[in-house]
Amino acid sequence: MSSAFVPLLSKEAVAALPQRAREVVEYRKSGLSLNHVQGCPLGCAFCIRHTYDLWDADRPRALMSDGEAVEQLVRHRYFRPHDTPLQVFNRATDPFLPGVRGHLFAVLEDLDRRGLTNPVLVITRGFVSVRDCERLNSLANVKVTLLFTYSGIDDKRIEPHPSGTAVRSMRLATSYGPRRYRTIFYWRPLVPGLNDTTAHLARAVGLSRWADATVFTGLFYRDEIADYYRANGLPEPYEETARRKIVPETLEERILAAFARRPPDAPPLFRKTSCAVSYAHGLPDYNGHYGIDELCDICPAAQLDRCAQAHRVPTALQLLEAAGALPEATGMRVIEVTERAAEVEGLPSEQPRYYLQHRLGFQVHDAAHPHRRRRHGRAAIGWESTNG
């Protein structure tokens, strides 16, 4: 029987880790991410661990105690009580692995005891039990969303872990009731020629009814992941890499067409994680996508109304004042603010941009990495026909 917690690394072992791996609190687009447990045996070839130089860490280990990790999170300059969306163990392990599960609940219950009402995203391919559902449902304050990652990829060289595990967990978690937490069918990564046949799409449409909402997205195909594919003789999905997720235009069109045939009362489909999570909890999108009409055109009318009522276009002064709280954002310059988004320059990384988006509930785009119309912040691959 597996132990309740994973081993704790020595200070010397932690110091020997790659620099980014030692940063246990990191802002990612869908939330401020806590990752003090690292290591995963599931072996998905496309794992983001490649980019953190953690691919060989296939046995989960803790870098610090759960209490220390939560303190780092809530004392972080990016953290705002009751406001900042959070993620737990979404970068270097699966939160429902044996041993890791204990750390997940220690973190969630600590945050909950503090009376915090922040959204908390928990992304998993793993096994969720009835007891897990009971513990999640006992959380009185934090707004927990379980996102069940499903790809339907049949090639075990690419994804050895069976997608059926996440499906069974999702069905159980969604059927449990009444419940305070919410569930998302997290359909990813979609890759042309790998899991996008008509049968794959039809299967996903059927599974989507077992969650409160569905999100579809593509593949992060970074240089480190491409190197791994080539070194191991895996079929390369694209001829080039990209800093953003890849969802070709024709693939999106086929997905929308497949989901358009569902019953009118079926759980909705979204392009963005924050849109689905916010919808599931009856809240406006915390990433402020409202105003980008071609992104919102598949959203339910009730959700559009929520987002419209919350939509506030900040002034350039308000953006600069919000950025003033961050030492790394002192060089930011506001280029333009429209109903769609604020365009800025001078930020050293994506992290302060995410902070500004969540603080203001409004899209903030970096001029160095423009968001093209209709592409929805995705890579240009597969969208070469799109102008502007």
mmCIF file of C-alpha atoms in Angstrom:
data_model
loop_
_atom_site.group_PDB
_atom_site.id
_atom_site.type_symbol
_atom_site.label_atom_id
_atom_site.label_comp_id
_atom_site.label_asym_id
_atom_site.label_seq_id
_atom_site.Cartn_x
_atom_site.Cartn_y
_atom_site.Cartn_z
ATOM 1 C CA MET A 1 0.000 0.000 0.000
ATOM 2 C CA SER A 2 1.328 3.446 -0.919
ATOM 3 C CA SER A 3 2.390 5.871 1.797
ATOM 4 C CA ALA A 4 0.238 8.909 2.439
ATOM 5 C CA PHE A 5 2.976 11.379 1.462
ATOM 6 C CA VAL A 6 6.060 11.474 -0.759
ATOM 7 C CA PRO A 7 9.649 11.716 0.551
ATOM 8 C CA LEU A 8 11.062 15.139 1.385
ATOM 9 C CA LEU A 9 14.230 16.167 -0.454
ATOM 10 C CA SER A 10 17.205 17.401 1.554
ATOM 11 C CA LYS A 11 18.185 21.057 1.280
ATOM 12 C CA GLU A 12 21.261 19.987 -0.679
ATOM 13 C CA ALA A 13 19.123 18.034 -3.160
ATOM 14 C CA VAL A 14 16.766 20.983 -3.598
ATOM 15 C CA ALA A 15 19.718 23.321 -4.203
ATOM 16 C CA ALA A 16 20.953 20.991 -6.971
ATOM 17 C CA LEU A 17 17.678 21.231 -8.916
ATOM 18 C CA PRO A 18 17.377 23.445 -12.039
ATOM 19 C CA GLN A 19 16.569 27.037 -11.107
ATOM 20 C CA ARG A 20 13.009 27.011 -12.482
ATOM 21 C CA ALA A 21 12.266 23.765 -10.648
ATOM 22 C CA ARG A 22 13.224 25.452 -7.368
ATOM 23 C CA GLU A 23 10.603 28.164 -7.949
ATOM 24 C CA VAL A 24 7.617 26.418 -6.382
ATOM 25 C CA VAL A 25 5.262 29.378 -6.951
ATOM 26 C CA GLU A 26 4.886 30.466 -10.571
ATOM 27 C CA TYR A 27 2.207 32.412 -12.413
ATOM 28 C CA ARG A 28 0.690 30.488 -15.309
ATOM 29 C CA LYS A 29 -2.145 31.792 -17.458
ATOM 30 C CA SER A 30 -4.966 30.086 -15.569
ATOM 31 C CA GLY A 31 -3.609 30.861 -12.118
ATOM 32 C CA LEU A 32 -0.821 31.233 -9.606
ATOM 33 C CA SER A 33 0.628 27.742 -9.524
ATOM 34 C CA LEU A 34 1.985 25.869 -6.485
ATOM 35 C CA ASN A 35 4.402 23.015 -7.280
ATOM 36 C CA HIS A 36 6.389 21.943 -4.242
ATOM 37 C CA VAL A 37 5.876 18.270 -5.156
ATOM 38 C CA GLN A 38 7.628 17.320 -8.398
ATOM 39 C CA GLY A 39 8.040 14.083 -10.310
ATOM 40 C CA CYS A 40 5.615 11.937 -12.287
ATOM 41 C CA PRO A 41 5.692 8.325 -13.558
ATOM 42 C CA LEU A 42 2.900 8.681 -16.152
ATOM 43 C CA GLY A 43 5.373 9.247 -19.007
ATOM 44 C CA CYS A 44 3.367 11.472 -21.392
ATOM 45 C CA ALA A 45 5.859 12.381 -24.137
ATOM 46 C CA PHE A 46 4.464 15.914 -24.488
ATOM 47 C CA CYS A 47 4.782 16.742 -20.767
ATOM 48 C CA ILE A 48 5.705 20.314 -19.876
ATOM 49 C CA ARG A 49 8.318 18.860 -17.468
ATOM 50 C CA HIS A 50 10.689 18.756 -20.444
ATOM 51 C CA THR A 51 10.878 22.552 -20.345
ATOM 52 C CA TYR A 52 11.784 22.593 -16.640
ATOM 53 C CA ASP A 53 14.573 20.015 -17.046
ATOM 54 C CA LEU A 54 12.507 17.650 -14.890
ATOM 55 C CA TRP A 55 11.692 14.896 -17.366
ATOM 56 C CA ASP A 56 13.867 12.330 -15.595
ATOM 57 C CA ALA A 57 12.114 13.045 -12.278
ATOM 58 C CA ASP A 58 9.668 10.168 -12.497
ATOM 59 C CA ARG A 59 9.293 9.621 -8.733
ATOM 60 C CA PRO A 60 7.403 12.357 -6.852
ATOM 61 C CA ARG A 61 9.419 14.193 -4.203
ATOM 62 C CA ALA A 62 8.602 17.192 -2.015
ATOM 63 C CA LEU A 63 10.863 20.252 -1.957
ATOM 64 C CA MET A 64 9.409 21.500 1.349
ATOM 65 C CA SER A 65 6.550 20.832 3.740
ATOM 66 C CA ASP A 66 2.990 21.621 2.712
ATOM 67 C CA GLY A 67 2.753 24.300 5.394
ATOM 68 C CA GLU A 68 5.876 26.053 4.118
ATOM 69 C CA ALA A 69 4.573 25.852 0.544
ATOM 70 C CA VAL A 70 1.212 27.397 1.395
ATOM 71 C CA GLU A 71 2.962 30.190 3.289
ATOM 72 C CA GLN A 72 5.093 30.922 0.223
ATOM 73 C CA LEU A 73 1.947 31.016 -1.882
ATOM 74 C CA VAL A 74 -0.139 33.352 0.286
ATOM 75 C CA ARG A 75 2.830 35.668 0.984
ATOM 76 C CA HIS A 76 3.769 35.908 -2.688
ATOM 77 C CA ARG A 77 3.588 39.373 -4.245
ATOM 78 C CA TYR A 78 1.209 38.043 -6.920
ATOM 79 C CA PHE A 79 -1.284 36.572 -4.425
ATOM 80 C CA ARG A 80 -4.496 38.455 -3.653
ATOM 81 C CA PRO A 81 -6.875 36.885 -1.103
ATOM 82 C CA HIS A 82 -10.270 35.833 -2.511
ATOM 83 C CA ASP A 83 -9.212 36.975 -5.969
ATOM 84 C CA THR A 84 -6.141 35.313 -7.512
ATOM 85 C CA PRO A 85 -6.982 32.015 -9.265
ATOM 86 C CA LEU A 86 -4.756 29.215 -8.000
ATOM 87 C CA GLN A 87 -3.496 25.911 -9.381
ATOM 88 C CA VAL A 88 -2.014 23.029 -7.391
ATOM 89 C CA PHE A 89 0.495 20.520 -8.848
ATOM 90 C CA ASN A 90 -0.160 21.303 -12.513
ATOM 91 C CA ARG A 91 3.446 21.608 -13.688
ATOM 92 C CA ALA A 92 5.497 18.621 -12.583
ATOM 93 C CA THR A 93 3.263 15.903 -11.125
ATOM 94 C CA ASP A 94 -0.339 14.674 -11.029
ATOM 95 C CA PRO A 95 -2.224 15.702 -7.873
ATOM 96 C CA PHE A 96 -4.037 12.370 -7.553
ATOM 97 C CA LEU A 97 -1.017 10.106 -7.747
ATOM 98 C CA PRO A 98 -0.580 7.847 -4.699
ATOM 99 C CA GLY A 99 1.363 9.854 -2.152
ATOM 100 C CA VAL A 100 0.787 13.169 -3.931
ATOM 101 C CA ARG A 101 -2.929 13.056 -3.054
ATOM 102 C CA GLY A 102 -2.121 13.604 0.633
ATOM 103 C CA HIS A 103 -0.202 16.776 -0.190
ATOM 104 C CA LEU A 104 -3.038 18.021 -2.394
ATOM 105 C CA PHE A 105 -5.573 17.779 0.395
ATOM 106 C CA ALA A 106 -3.157 19.253 2.935
ATOM 107 C CA VAL A 107 -2.847 22.331 0.700
ATOM 108 C CA LEU A 108 -6.563 22.624 -0.070
ATOM 109 C CA GLU A 109 -7.588 22.213 3.554
ATOM 110 C CA ASP A 110 -4.981 24.747 4.704
ATOM 111 C CA LEU A 111 -6.262 27.324 2.216
ATOM 112 C CA ASP A 112 -9.827 26.556 3.224
ATOM 113 C CA ARG A 113 -9.125 26.956 6.968
ATOM 114 C CA ARG A 114 -7.816 30.434 6.219
ATOM 115 C CA GLY A 115 -11.277 31.357 4.907
ATOM 116 C CA LEU A 116 -9.962 32.035 1.416
ATOM 117 C CA THR A 117 -12.504 31.924 -1.412
ATOM 118 C CA ASN A 118 -10.046 31.929 -4.322
ATOM 119 C CA PRO A 119 -10.730 29.696 -7.328
ATOM 120 C CA VAL A 120 -8.488 26.602 -7.188
ATOM 121 C CA LEU A 121 -7.882 24.493 -10.302
ATOM 122 C CA VAL A 122 -6.819 20.855 -9.899
ATOM 123 C CA ILE A 123 -5.843 19.161 -13.187
ATOM 124 C CA THR A 124 -5.564 15.380 -13.273
ATOM 125 C CA ARG A 125 -5.352 12.235 -15.350
ATOM 126 C CA GLY A 126 -5.496 10.149 -12.209
ATOM 127 C CA PHE A 127 -7.866 8.058 -10.111
ATOM 128 C CA VAL A 128 -10.393 10.002 -8.023
ATOM 129 C CA SER A 129 -12.300 8.024 -5.395
ATOM 130 C CA VAL A 130 -15.577 8.554 -3.542
ATOM 131 C CA ARG A 131 -13.539 9.458 -0.454
ATOM 132 C CA ASP A 132 -11.746 12.121 -2.495
ATOM 133 C CA CYS A 133 -15.102 13.548 -3.552
ATOM 134 C CA GLU A 134 -16.225 13.635 0.064
ATOM 135 C CA ARG A 135 -13.120 15.532 1.139
ATOM 136 C CA LEU A 136 -13.410 17.975 -1.747
ATOM 137 C CA ASN A 137 -17.039 18.577 -0.926
ATOM 138 C CA SER A 138 -16.203 19.323 2.715
ATOM 139 C CA LEU A 139 -14.199 22.408 1.689
ATOM 140 C CA ALA A 140 -16.371 25.337 2.701
ATOM 141 C CA ASN A 141 -14.583 28.328 1.186
ATOM 142 C CA VAL A 142 -12.203 27.727 -1.726
ATOM 143 C CA LYS A 143 -13.898 27.230 -5.104
ATOM 144 C CA VAL A 144 -12.407 23.978 -6.365
ATOM 145 C CA THR A 145 -12.617 22.841 -9.982
ATOM 146 C CA LEU A 146 -11.423 19.400 -11.084
ATOM 147 C CA LEU A 147 -10.200 19.390 -14.683
ATOM 148 C CA PHE A 148 -9.984 15.852 -16.060
ATOM 149 C CA THR A 149 -7.385 15.689 -18.810
ATOM 150 C CA TYR A 150 -8.465 13.420 -21.661
ATOM 151 C CA SER A 151 -6.771 13.065 -25.032
ATOM 152 C CA GLY A 152 -7.992 9.755 -26.426
ATOM 153 C CA ILE A 153 -4.473 9.210 -27.823
ATOM 154 C CA ASP A 154 -4.032 5.529 -28.621
ATOM 155 C CA ASP A 155 -0.278 5.554 -29.279
ATOM 156 C CA LYS A 156 1.233 4.363 -25.989
ATOM 157 C CA ARG A 157 4.610 5.767 -26.983
ATOM 158 C CA ILE A 158 3.043 9.226 -26.764
ATOM 159 C CA GLU A 159 0.724 8.700 -23.797
ATOM 160 C CA PRO A 160 1.239 5.456 -21.872
ATOM 161 C CA HIS A 161 -1.330 6.270 -19.188
ATOM 162 C CA PRO A 162 -4.823 5.162 -20.272
ATOM 163 C CA SER A 163 -7.313 7.965 -20.915
ATOM 164 C CA GLY A 164 -10.005 5.719 -19.470
ATOM 165 C CA THR A 165 -8.760 6.419 -15.931
ATOM 166 C CA ALA A 166 -9.624 10.109 -16.238
ATOM 167 C CA VAL A 167 -12.984 9.242 -17.799
ATOM 168 C CA ARG A 168 -13.965 6.973 -14.897
ATOM 169 C CA SER A 169 -12.816 9.573 -12.374
ATOM 170 C CA MET A 170 -14.754 12.329 -14.140
ATOM 171 C CA ARG A 171 -17.960 10.327 -14.250
ATOM 172 C CA LEU A 172 -17.685 9.506 -10.556
ATOM 173 C CA ALA A 173 -16.838 13.052 -9.508
ATOM 174 C CA THR A 174 -19.609 14.586 -11.601
ATOM 175 C CA SER A 175 -22.193 12.059 -10.431
ATOM 176 C CA TYR A 176 -21.356 12.670 -6.763
ATOM 177 C CA GLY A 177 -23.866 14.993 -5.233
ATOM 178 C CA PRO A 178 -24.813 17.385 -4.066
ATOM 179 C CA ARG A 179 -21.372 18.929 -4.516
ATOM 180 C CA ARG A 180 -19.679 22.295 -4.130
ATOM 181 C CA TYR A 181 -16.744 21.561 -6.441
ATOM 182 C CA ARG A 182 -17.124 21.655 -10.232
ATOM 183 C CA THR A 183 -15.844 19.386 -13.017
ATOM 184 C CA ILE A 184 -14.380 20.128 -16.449
ATOM 185 C CA PHE A 185 -13.805 17.759 -19.374
ATOM 186 C CA TYR A 186 -10.306 18.953 -20.269
ATOM 187 C CA TRP A 187 -9.910 17.711 -23.843
ATOM 188 C CA ARG A 188 -6.204 18.017 -24.610
ATOM 189 C CA PRO A 189 -3.841 17.917 -26.346
ATOM 190 C CA LEU A 190 -5.585 17.691 -29.697
ATOM 191 C CA VAL A 191 -3.106 16.843 -32.443
ATOM 192 C CA PRO A 192 -3.970 16.437 -36.146
ATOM 193 C CA GLY A 193 -3.387 12.891 -37.349
ATOM 194 C CA LEU A 194 -3.117 11.539 -33.823
ATOM 195 C CA ASN A 195 -6.478 11.914 -32.081
ATOM 196 C CA ASP A 196 -8.698 13.946 -34.404
ATOM 197 C CA THR A 197 -10.517 11.324 -36.459
ATOM 198 C CA THR A 198 -14.297 11.485 -36.751
ATOM 199 C CA ALA A 199 -14.479 8.659 -34.214
ATOM 200 C CA HIS A 200 -12.250 10.526 -31.761
ATOM 201 C CA LEU A 201 -14.411 13.638 -32.026
ATOM 202 C CA ALA A 202 -17.634 11.677 -31.608
ATOM 203 C CA ARG A 203 -16.230 9.937 -28.533
ATOM 204 C CA ALA A 204 -15.323 13.294 -26.963
ATOM 205 C CA VAL A 205 -18.780 14.702 -27.664
ATOM 206 C CA GLY A 206 -20.304 11.764 -25.802
ATOM 207 C CA LEU A 207 -17.950 12.082 -22.847
ATOM 208 C CA SER A 208 -18.527 15.809 -22.496
ATOM 209 C CA ARG A 209 -21.925 15.223 -20.905
ATOM 210 C CA TRP A 210 -20.129 13.880 -17.811
ATOM 211 C CA ALA A 211 -18.815 17.289 -16.748
ATOM 212 C CA ASP A 212 -20.093 20.780 -16.042
ATOM 213 C CA ALA A 213 -18.299 22.138 -19.128
ATOM 214 C CA THR A 214 -15.719 21.214 -21.778
ATOM 215 C CA VAL A 215 -12.504 22.948 -22.840
ATOM 216 C CA PHE A 216 -10.529 21.942 -25.917
ATOM 217 C CA THR A 217 -6.957 22.915 -26.609
ATOM 218 C CA GLY A 218 -3.883 21.857 -28.517
ATOM 219 C CA LEU A 219 -0.269 20.906 -27.958
ATOM 220 C CA PHE A 220 2.574 22.855 -26.421
ATOM 221 C CA TYR A 221 5.326 21.830 -28.849
ATOM 222 C CA ARG A 222 8.398 23.515 -27.436
ATOM 223 C CA ASP A 223 11.989 22.910 -28.531
ATOM 224 C CA GLU A 224 12.699 20.610 -25.579
ATOM 225 C CA ILE A 225 9.669 18.446 -26.386
ATOM 226 C CA ALA A 226 10.590 18.282 -30.081
ATOM 227 C CA ASP A 227 14.113 17.195 -29.114
ATOM 228 C CA TYR A 228 12.665 14.368 -27.037
ATOM 229 C CA TYR A 229 10.407 13.231 -29.876
ATOM 230 C CA ARG A 230 13.333 13.117 -32.312
ATOM 231 C CA ALA A 231 15.686 11.393 -29.879
ATOM 232 C CA ASN A 232 13.122 8.657 -29.254
ATOM 233 C CA GLY A 233 11.950 8.188 -32.838
ATOM 234 C CA LEU A 234 8.419 9.428 -32.113
ATOM 235 C CA PRO A 235 6.255 10.774 -34.964
ATOM 236 C CA GLU A 236 6.712 14.543 -34.988
ATOM 237 C CA PRO A 237 3.320 16.293 -34.997
ATOM 238 C CA TYR A 238 4.605 19.540 -36.542
ATOM 239 C CA GLU A 239 7.604 20.643 -38.575
ATOM 240 C CA GLU A 240 8.306 23.557 -36.251
ATOM 241 C CA THR A 241 7.921 24.473 -32.595
ATOM 242 C CA ALA A 242 6.016 27.354 -31.010
ATOM 243 C CA ARG A 243 5.819 29.196 -27.695
ATOM 244 C CA ARG A 244 2.011 28.955 -27.705
ATOM 245 C CA LYS A 245 -0.344 26.000 -27.984
ATOM 246 C CA ILE A 246 -1.058 24.798 -31.506
ATOM 247 C CA VAL A 247 -4.676 24.385 -32.646
ATOM 248 C CA PRO A 248 -4.917 24.569 -36.457
ATOM 249 C CA GLU A 249 -7.894 26.432 -37.889
ATOM 250 C CA THR A 250 -9.354 23.409 -39.692
ATOM 251 C CA LEU A 251 -9.191 21.340 -36.499
ATOM 252 C CA GLU A 252 -11.115 23.969 -34.562
ATOM 253 C CA GLU A 253 -13.753 24.107 -37.291
ATOM 254 C CA ARG A 254 -14.254 20.332 -37.121
ATOM 255 C CA ILE A 255 -14.521 20.415 -33.322
ATOM 256 C CA LEU A 256 -17.126 23.166 -33.356
ATOM 257 C CA ALA A 257 -19.115 21.323 -36.019
ATOM 258 C CA ALA A 258 -19.080 18.086 -33.999
ATOM 259 C CA PHE A 259 -20.232 19.807 -30.812
ATOM 260 C CA ALA A 260 -22.909 21.802 -32.638
ATOM 261 C CA ARG A 261 -24.872 18.578 -33.057
ATOM 262 C CA ARG A 262 -25.310 18.046 -29.302
ATOM 263 C CA PRO A 263 -28.655 18.569 -27.528
ATOM 264 C CA PRO A 264 -29.361 22.202 -26.576
ATOM 265 C CA ASP A 265 -29.157 21.369 -22.855
ATOM 266 C CA ALA A 266 -25.724 19.709 -23.088
ATOM 267 C CA PRO A 267 -22.887 21.230 -21.018
ATOM 268 C CA PRO A 268 -21.225 23.990 -23.050
ATOM 269 C CA LEU A 269 -17.938 24.004 -24.942
ATOM 270 C CA PHE A 270 -15.275 26.673 -24.372
ATOM 271 C CA ARG A 271 -11.989 27.637 -26.001
ATOM 272 C CA LYS A 272 -10.405 28.934 -22.790
ATOM 273 C CA THR A 273 -9.904 27.265 -19.431
ATOM 274 C CA SER A 274 -10.823 30.334 -17.404
ATOM 275 C CA CYS A 275 -14.091 30.691 -19.334
ATOM 276 C CA ALA A 276 -15.138 27.124 -18.509
ATOM 277 C CA VAL A 277 -14.090 27.325 -14.854
ATOM 278 C CA SER A 278 -15.864 30.641 -14.345
ATOM 279 C CA TYR A 279 -19.020 29.376 -16.063
ATOM 280 C CA ALA A 280 -19.078 26.243 -13.896
ATOM 281 C CA HIS A 281 -19.128 28.400 -10.753
ATOM 282 C CA GLY A 282 -21.596 30.948 -12.121
ATOM 283 C CA LEU A 283 -19.007 33.731 -12.245
ATOM 284 C CA PRO A 284 -17.690 36.083 -14.962
ATOM 285 C CA ASP A 285 -14.441 35.056 -16.649
ATOM 286 C CA TYR A 286 -11.542 35.995 -14.382
ATOM 287 C CA ASN A 287 -9.223 36.333 -17.400
ATOM 288 C CA GLY A 288 -11.449 39.045 -18.888
ATOM 289 C CA HIS A 289 -11.865 37.559 -22.371
ATOM 290 C CA TYR A 290 -15.167 39.356 -22.837
ATOM 291 C CA GLY A 291 -14.889 41.923 -25.611
ATOM 292 C CA ILE A 292 -13.065 39.545 -27.946
ATOM 293 C CA ASP A 293 -16.230 38.710 -29.842
ATOM 294 C CA GLU A 294 -14.871 35.906 -32.003
ATOM 295 C CA LEU A 295 -13.690 34.142 -28.840
ATOM 296 C CA CYS A 296 -17.037 34.471 -27.045
ATOM 297 C CA ASP A 297 -19.213 33.371 -29.973
ATOM 298 C CA ILE A 298 -19.721 29.849 -28.577
ATOM 299 C CA CYS A 299 -20.482 30.917 -24.995
ATOM 300 C CA PRO A 300 -23.953 30.463 -23.436
ATOM 301 C CA ALA A 301 -26.051 33.625 -23.360
ATOM 302 C CA ALA A 302 -26.243 33.592 -19.559
ATOM 303 C CA GLN A 303 -22.459 33.503 -19.297
ATOM 304 C CA LEU A 304 -22.098 36.340 -21.773
ATOM 305 C CA ASP A 305 -24.461 38.398 -19.609
ATOM 306 C CA ARG A 306 -22.348 37.706 -16.498
ATOM 307 C CA CYS A 307 -19.176 38.736 -18.288
ATOM 308 C CA ALA A 308 -20.798 41.825 -19.800
ATOM 309 C CA GLN A 309 -21.951 43.043 -16.397
ATOM 310 C CA ALA A 310 -18.459 42.606 -14.962
ATOM 311 C CA HIS A 311 -16.640 44.080 -17.972
ATOM 312 C CA ARG A 312 -14.678 47.213 -17.092
ATOM 313 C CA VAL A 313 -12.173 48.734 -19.508
ATOM 314 C CA PRO A 314 -9.292 50.077 -17.407
ATOM 315 C CA THR A 315 -7.562 53.334 -18.143
ATOM 316 C CA ALA A 316 -3.855 53.475 -18.898
ATOM 317 C CA LEU A 317 -3.361 55.072 -15.479
ATOM 318 C CA GLN A 318 -5.128 52.171 -13.743
ATOM 319 C CA LEU A 319 -2.896 49.699 -15.575
ATOM 320 C CA LEU A 320 0.224 51.575 -14.523
ATOM 321 C CA GLU A 321 -0.982 51.826 -10.928
ATOM 322 C CA ALA A 322 -1.626 48.073 -10.804
ATOM 323 C CA ALA A 323 1.801 47.382 -12.308
ATOM 324 C CA GLY A 324 3.383 49.727 -9.764
ATOM 325 C CA ALA A 325 3.045 47.047 -7.090
ATOM 326 C CA LEU A 326 5.523 44.851 -8.999
ATOM 327 C CA PRO A 327 9.247 45.702 -9.086
ATOM 328 C CA GLU A 328 9.645 43.750 -12.337
ATOM 329 C CA ALA A 329 6.952 45.834 -14.062
ATOM 330 C CA THR A 330 8.386 49.308 -13.484
ATOM 331 C CA GLY A 331 9.421 49.511 -17.149
ATOM 332 C CA MET A 332 5.973 48.695 -18.530
ATOM 333 C CA ARG A 333 4.502 51.106 -21.058
ATOM 334 C CA VAL A 334 0.850 51.125 -22.147
ATOM 335 C CA ILE A 335 0.577 51.331 -25.918
ATOM 336 C CA GLU A 336 -3.187 51.172 -26.372
ATOM 337 C CA VAL A 337 -6.373 50.215 -24.523
ATOM 338 C CA THR A 338 -9.449 49.092 -26.472
ATOM 339 C CA GLU A 339 -12.665 47.254 -25.624
ATOM 340 C CA ARG A 340 -10.835 44.030 -26.481
ATOM 341 C CA ALA A 341 -7.568 44.333 -24.581
ATOM 342 C CA ALA A 342 -4.752 46.507 -23.307
ATOM 343 C CA GLU A 343 -1.520 46.302 -25.280
ATOM 344 C CA VAL A 344 1.662 46.869 -23.289
ATOM 345 C CA GLU A 345 5.408 46.553 -23.682
ATOM 346 C CA GLY A 346 8.391 46.410 -21.384
ATOM 347 C CA LEU A 347 7.422 43.416 -19.245
ATOM 348 C CA PRO A 348 10.271 40.952 -18.655
ATOM 349 C CA SER A 349 8.090 37.820 -18.733
ATOM 350 C CA GLU A 350 4.516 36.550 -18.906
ATOM 351 C CA GLN A 351 4.050 36.385 -15.128
ATOM 352 C CA PRO A 352 3.369 40.084 -14.395
ATOM 353 C CA ARG A 353 1.027 40.152 -17.381
ATOM 354 C CA TYR A 354 -1.050 37.350 -15.867
ATOM 355 C CA TYR A 355 -1.127 39.223 -12.564
ATOM 356 C CA LEU A 356 -2.480 42.334 -14.270
ATOM 357 C CA GLN A 357 -5.144 40.348 -16.155
ATOM 358 C CA HIS A 358 -6.444 38.753 -12.991
ATOM 359 C CA ARG A 359 -6.259 41.905 -10.909
ATOM 360 C CA LEU A 360 -8.192 43.931 -13.483
ATOM 361 C CA GLY A 361 -10.340 41.150 -14.981
ATOM 362 C CA PHE A 362 -9.288 42.397 -18.412
ATOM 363 C CA GLN A 363 -7.067 41.080 -21.191
ATOM 364 C CA VAL A 364 -3.505 42.412 -21.220
ATOM 365 C CA HIS A 365 -1.438 41.578 -24.315
ATOM 366 C CA ASP A 366 2.301 41.965 -24.797
ATOM 367 C CA ALA A 367 3.194 43.830 -27.993
ATOM 368 C CA ALA A 368 6.182 41.506 -28.445
ATOM 369 C CA HIS A 369 3.803 38.534 -28.722
ATOM 370 C CA PRO A 370 0.650 39.895 -30.388
ATOM 371 C CA HIS A 371 -2.726 38.165 -30.162
ATOM 372 C CA ARG A 372 -4.065 37.875 -33.691
ATOM 373 C CA ARG A 373 -7.776 38.140 -34.426
ATOM 374 C CA ARG A 374 -9.569 34.762 -34.454
ATOM 375 C CA ARG A 375 -6.457 32.849 -33.404
ATOM 376 C CA HIS A 376 -7.290 33.226 -29.689
ATOM 377 C CA GLY A 377 -3.735 33.514 -28.420
ATOM 378 C CA ARG A 378 -2.569 30.380 -30.210
ATOM 379 C CA ALA A 379 0.453 29.634 -32.346
ATOM 380 C CA ALA A 380 0.439 30.697 -36.002
ATOM 381 C CA ILE A 381 0.898 27.096 -37.167
ATOM 382 C CA GLY A 382 -2.191 26.068 -39.095
ATOM 383 C CA TRP A 383 -3.433 29.670 -39.321
ATOM 384 C CA GLU A 384 -1.246 30.930 -42.122
ATOM 385 C CA SER A 385 -4.303 32.112 -44.070
ATOM 386 C CA THR A 386 -5.315 34.481 -41.275
ATOM 387 C CA ASN A 387 -4.338 38.092 -41.792
ATOM 388 C CA GLY A 388 -3.722 40.475 -38.893
#
